[in-house]
Structures are given as structure tokens and as C-alpha cells.
PDB file of C-alpha atoms in Angstrom:
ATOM      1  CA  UNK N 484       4.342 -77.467 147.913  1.00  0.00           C
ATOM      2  CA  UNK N 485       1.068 -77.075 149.909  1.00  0.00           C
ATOM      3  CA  UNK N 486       1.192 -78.329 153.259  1.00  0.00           C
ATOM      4  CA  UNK N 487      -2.261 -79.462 154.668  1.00  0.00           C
ATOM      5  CA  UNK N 488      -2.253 -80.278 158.901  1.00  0.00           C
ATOM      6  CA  UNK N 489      -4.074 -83.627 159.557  1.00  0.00           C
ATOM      7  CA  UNK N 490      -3.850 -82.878 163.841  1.00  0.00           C
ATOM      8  CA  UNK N 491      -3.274 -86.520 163.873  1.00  0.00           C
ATOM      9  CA  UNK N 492      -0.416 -87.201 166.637  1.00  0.00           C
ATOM     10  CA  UNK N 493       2.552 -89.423 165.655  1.00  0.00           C
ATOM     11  CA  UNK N 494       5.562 -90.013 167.778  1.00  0.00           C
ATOM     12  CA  UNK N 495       7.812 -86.801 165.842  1.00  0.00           C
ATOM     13  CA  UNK N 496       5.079 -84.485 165.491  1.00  0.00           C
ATOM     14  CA  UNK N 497       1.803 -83.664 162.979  1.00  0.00           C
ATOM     15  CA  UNK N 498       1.067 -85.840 160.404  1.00  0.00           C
ATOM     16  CA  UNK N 499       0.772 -83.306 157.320  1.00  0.00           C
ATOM     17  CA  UNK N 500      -0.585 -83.845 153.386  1.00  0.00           C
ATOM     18  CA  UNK N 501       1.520 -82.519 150.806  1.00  0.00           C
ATOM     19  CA  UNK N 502      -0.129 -81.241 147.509  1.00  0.00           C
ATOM     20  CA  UNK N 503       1.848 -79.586 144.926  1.00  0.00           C
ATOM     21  CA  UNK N 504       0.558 -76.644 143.539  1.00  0.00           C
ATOM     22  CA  UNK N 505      -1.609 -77.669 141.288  1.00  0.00           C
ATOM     23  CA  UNK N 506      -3.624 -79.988 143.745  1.00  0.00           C
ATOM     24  CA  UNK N 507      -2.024 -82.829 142.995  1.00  0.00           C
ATOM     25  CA  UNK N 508      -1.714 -85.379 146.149  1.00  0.00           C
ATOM     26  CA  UNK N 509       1.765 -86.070 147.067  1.00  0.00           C
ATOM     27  CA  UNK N 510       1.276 -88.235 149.983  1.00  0.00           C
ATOM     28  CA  UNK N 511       1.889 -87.934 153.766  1.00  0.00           C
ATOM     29  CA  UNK N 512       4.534 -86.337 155.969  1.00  0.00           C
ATOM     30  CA  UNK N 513       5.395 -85.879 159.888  1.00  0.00           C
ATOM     31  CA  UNK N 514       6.388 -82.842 160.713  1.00  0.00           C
ATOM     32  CA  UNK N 515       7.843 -81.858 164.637  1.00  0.00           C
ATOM     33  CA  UNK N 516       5.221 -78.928 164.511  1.00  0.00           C
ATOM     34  CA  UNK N 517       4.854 -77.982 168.490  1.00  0.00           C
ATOM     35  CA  UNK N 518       0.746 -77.534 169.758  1.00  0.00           C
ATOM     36  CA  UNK N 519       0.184 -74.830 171.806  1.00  0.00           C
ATOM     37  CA  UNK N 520      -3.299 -76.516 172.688  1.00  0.00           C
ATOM     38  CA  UNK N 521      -5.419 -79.677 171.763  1.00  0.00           C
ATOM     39  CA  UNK N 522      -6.388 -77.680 168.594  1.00  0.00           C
ATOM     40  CA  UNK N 523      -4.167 -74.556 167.989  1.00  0.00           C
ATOM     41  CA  UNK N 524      -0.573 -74.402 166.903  1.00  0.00           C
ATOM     42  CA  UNK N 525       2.912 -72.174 167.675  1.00  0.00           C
ATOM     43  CA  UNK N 526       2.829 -69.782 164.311  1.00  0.00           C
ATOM     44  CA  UNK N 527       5.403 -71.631 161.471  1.00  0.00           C
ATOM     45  CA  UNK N 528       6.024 -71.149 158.523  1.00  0.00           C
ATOM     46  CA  UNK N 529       8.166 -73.447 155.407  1.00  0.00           C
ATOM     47  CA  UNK N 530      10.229 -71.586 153.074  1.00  0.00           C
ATOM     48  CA  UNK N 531      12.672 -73.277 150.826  1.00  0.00           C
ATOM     49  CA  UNK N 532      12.387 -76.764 152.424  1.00  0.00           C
ATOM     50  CA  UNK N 533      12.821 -75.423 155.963  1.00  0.00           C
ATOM     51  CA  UNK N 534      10.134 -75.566 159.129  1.00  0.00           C
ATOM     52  CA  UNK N 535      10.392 -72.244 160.824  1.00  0.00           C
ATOM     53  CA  UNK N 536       8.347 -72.378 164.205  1.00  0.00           C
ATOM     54  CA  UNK N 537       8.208 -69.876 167.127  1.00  0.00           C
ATOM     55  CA  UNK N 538       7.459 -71.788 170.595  1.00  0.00           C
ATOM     56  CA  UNK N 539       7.323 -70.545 173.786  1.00  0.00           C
ATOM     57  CA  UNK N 540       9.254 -71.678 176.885  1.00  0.00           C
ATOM     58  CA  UNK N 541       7.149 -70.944 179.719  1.00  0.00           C
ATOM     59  CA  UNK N 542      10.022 -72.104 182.628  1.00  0.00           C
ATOM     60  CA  UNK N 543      12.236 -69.030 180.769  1.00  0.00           C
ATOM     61  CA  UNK N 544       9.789 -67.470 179.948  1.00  0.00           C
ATOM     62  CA  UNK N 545      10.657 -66.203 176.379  1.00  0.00           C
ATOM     63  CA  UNK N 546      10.311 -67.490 172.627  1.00  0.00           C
ATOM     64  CA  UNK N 547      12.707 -69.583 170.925  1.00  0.00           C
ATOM     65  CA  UNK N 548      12.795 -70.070 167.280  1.00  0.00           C
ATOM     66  CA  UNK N 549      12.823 -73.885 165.983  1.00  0.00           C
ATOM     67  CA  UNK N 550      14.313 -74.477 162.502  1.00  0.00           C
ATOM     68  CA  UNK N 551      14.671 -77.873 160.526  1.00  0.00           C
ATOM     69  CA  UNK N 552      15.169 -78.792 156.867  1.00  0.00           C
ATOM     70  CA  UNK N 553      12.961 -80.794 155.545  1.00  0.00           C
TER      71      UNK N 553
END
């Protein structure tokens, strides 16, 4: 699957289009990908139906590593 980031806000995260590999539209999904600014997101990745995301937590001041299946 191809995920495509829309930066469109919806109450659990980023609204996201999903192509398959050959192009082929697969419709919408919202994803809890974290910004870290208006236009910039934590790094991620999705391997085998799982969101991988590193965010930071300025108040501890150190990363933490979000995971969940999709």
C-alpha cells in the first residue's frame, strides 16, 4: 500500500489516501500521525500494517516511540 498525507486535520489524526501499488485509489484513511509543526511531521514509517512514529516529549525531554496496527 502507498500512503499519500492529505494534512487535513480530523479529530484522530491525518487524513491519508491509500493507493495500492499499482496506483489504484483505495480510498481514505485517518491515521494518529503526530505534527511537529503546521506543515512538518515526527519521522514514521508503516511496515506490515503497523504505524511506527518517533515523537518527542519536550516536558521529559526525550523521544518515545508510538506504535499502532492498522
Amino acid at each position: 500500500k502507498i500512503f499519500v498525507i492529505t494534512y487535513v486535520k480530523k479529530k484522530d489524526g491525518l487524513e491519508v489516501l491509500v493507493f495500492n501499488l499499482d496506483g489504484k485509489y483505495n480510498g481514505k484513511k485517518v491515521l494518529p500521525i503526530q505534527m511537529k509543526s503546521p506543515s512538518e511531521v515526527y519521522p514514521f514509517t508503516i511496515i506490515n500494517n503497523c504505524l511506527y512514529q518517533i515523537v518527542e516529549n519536550s516536558e521529559k525531554e526525550i523521544w518515545e516511540l508510538h506504535y499502532q496496527k492498522l
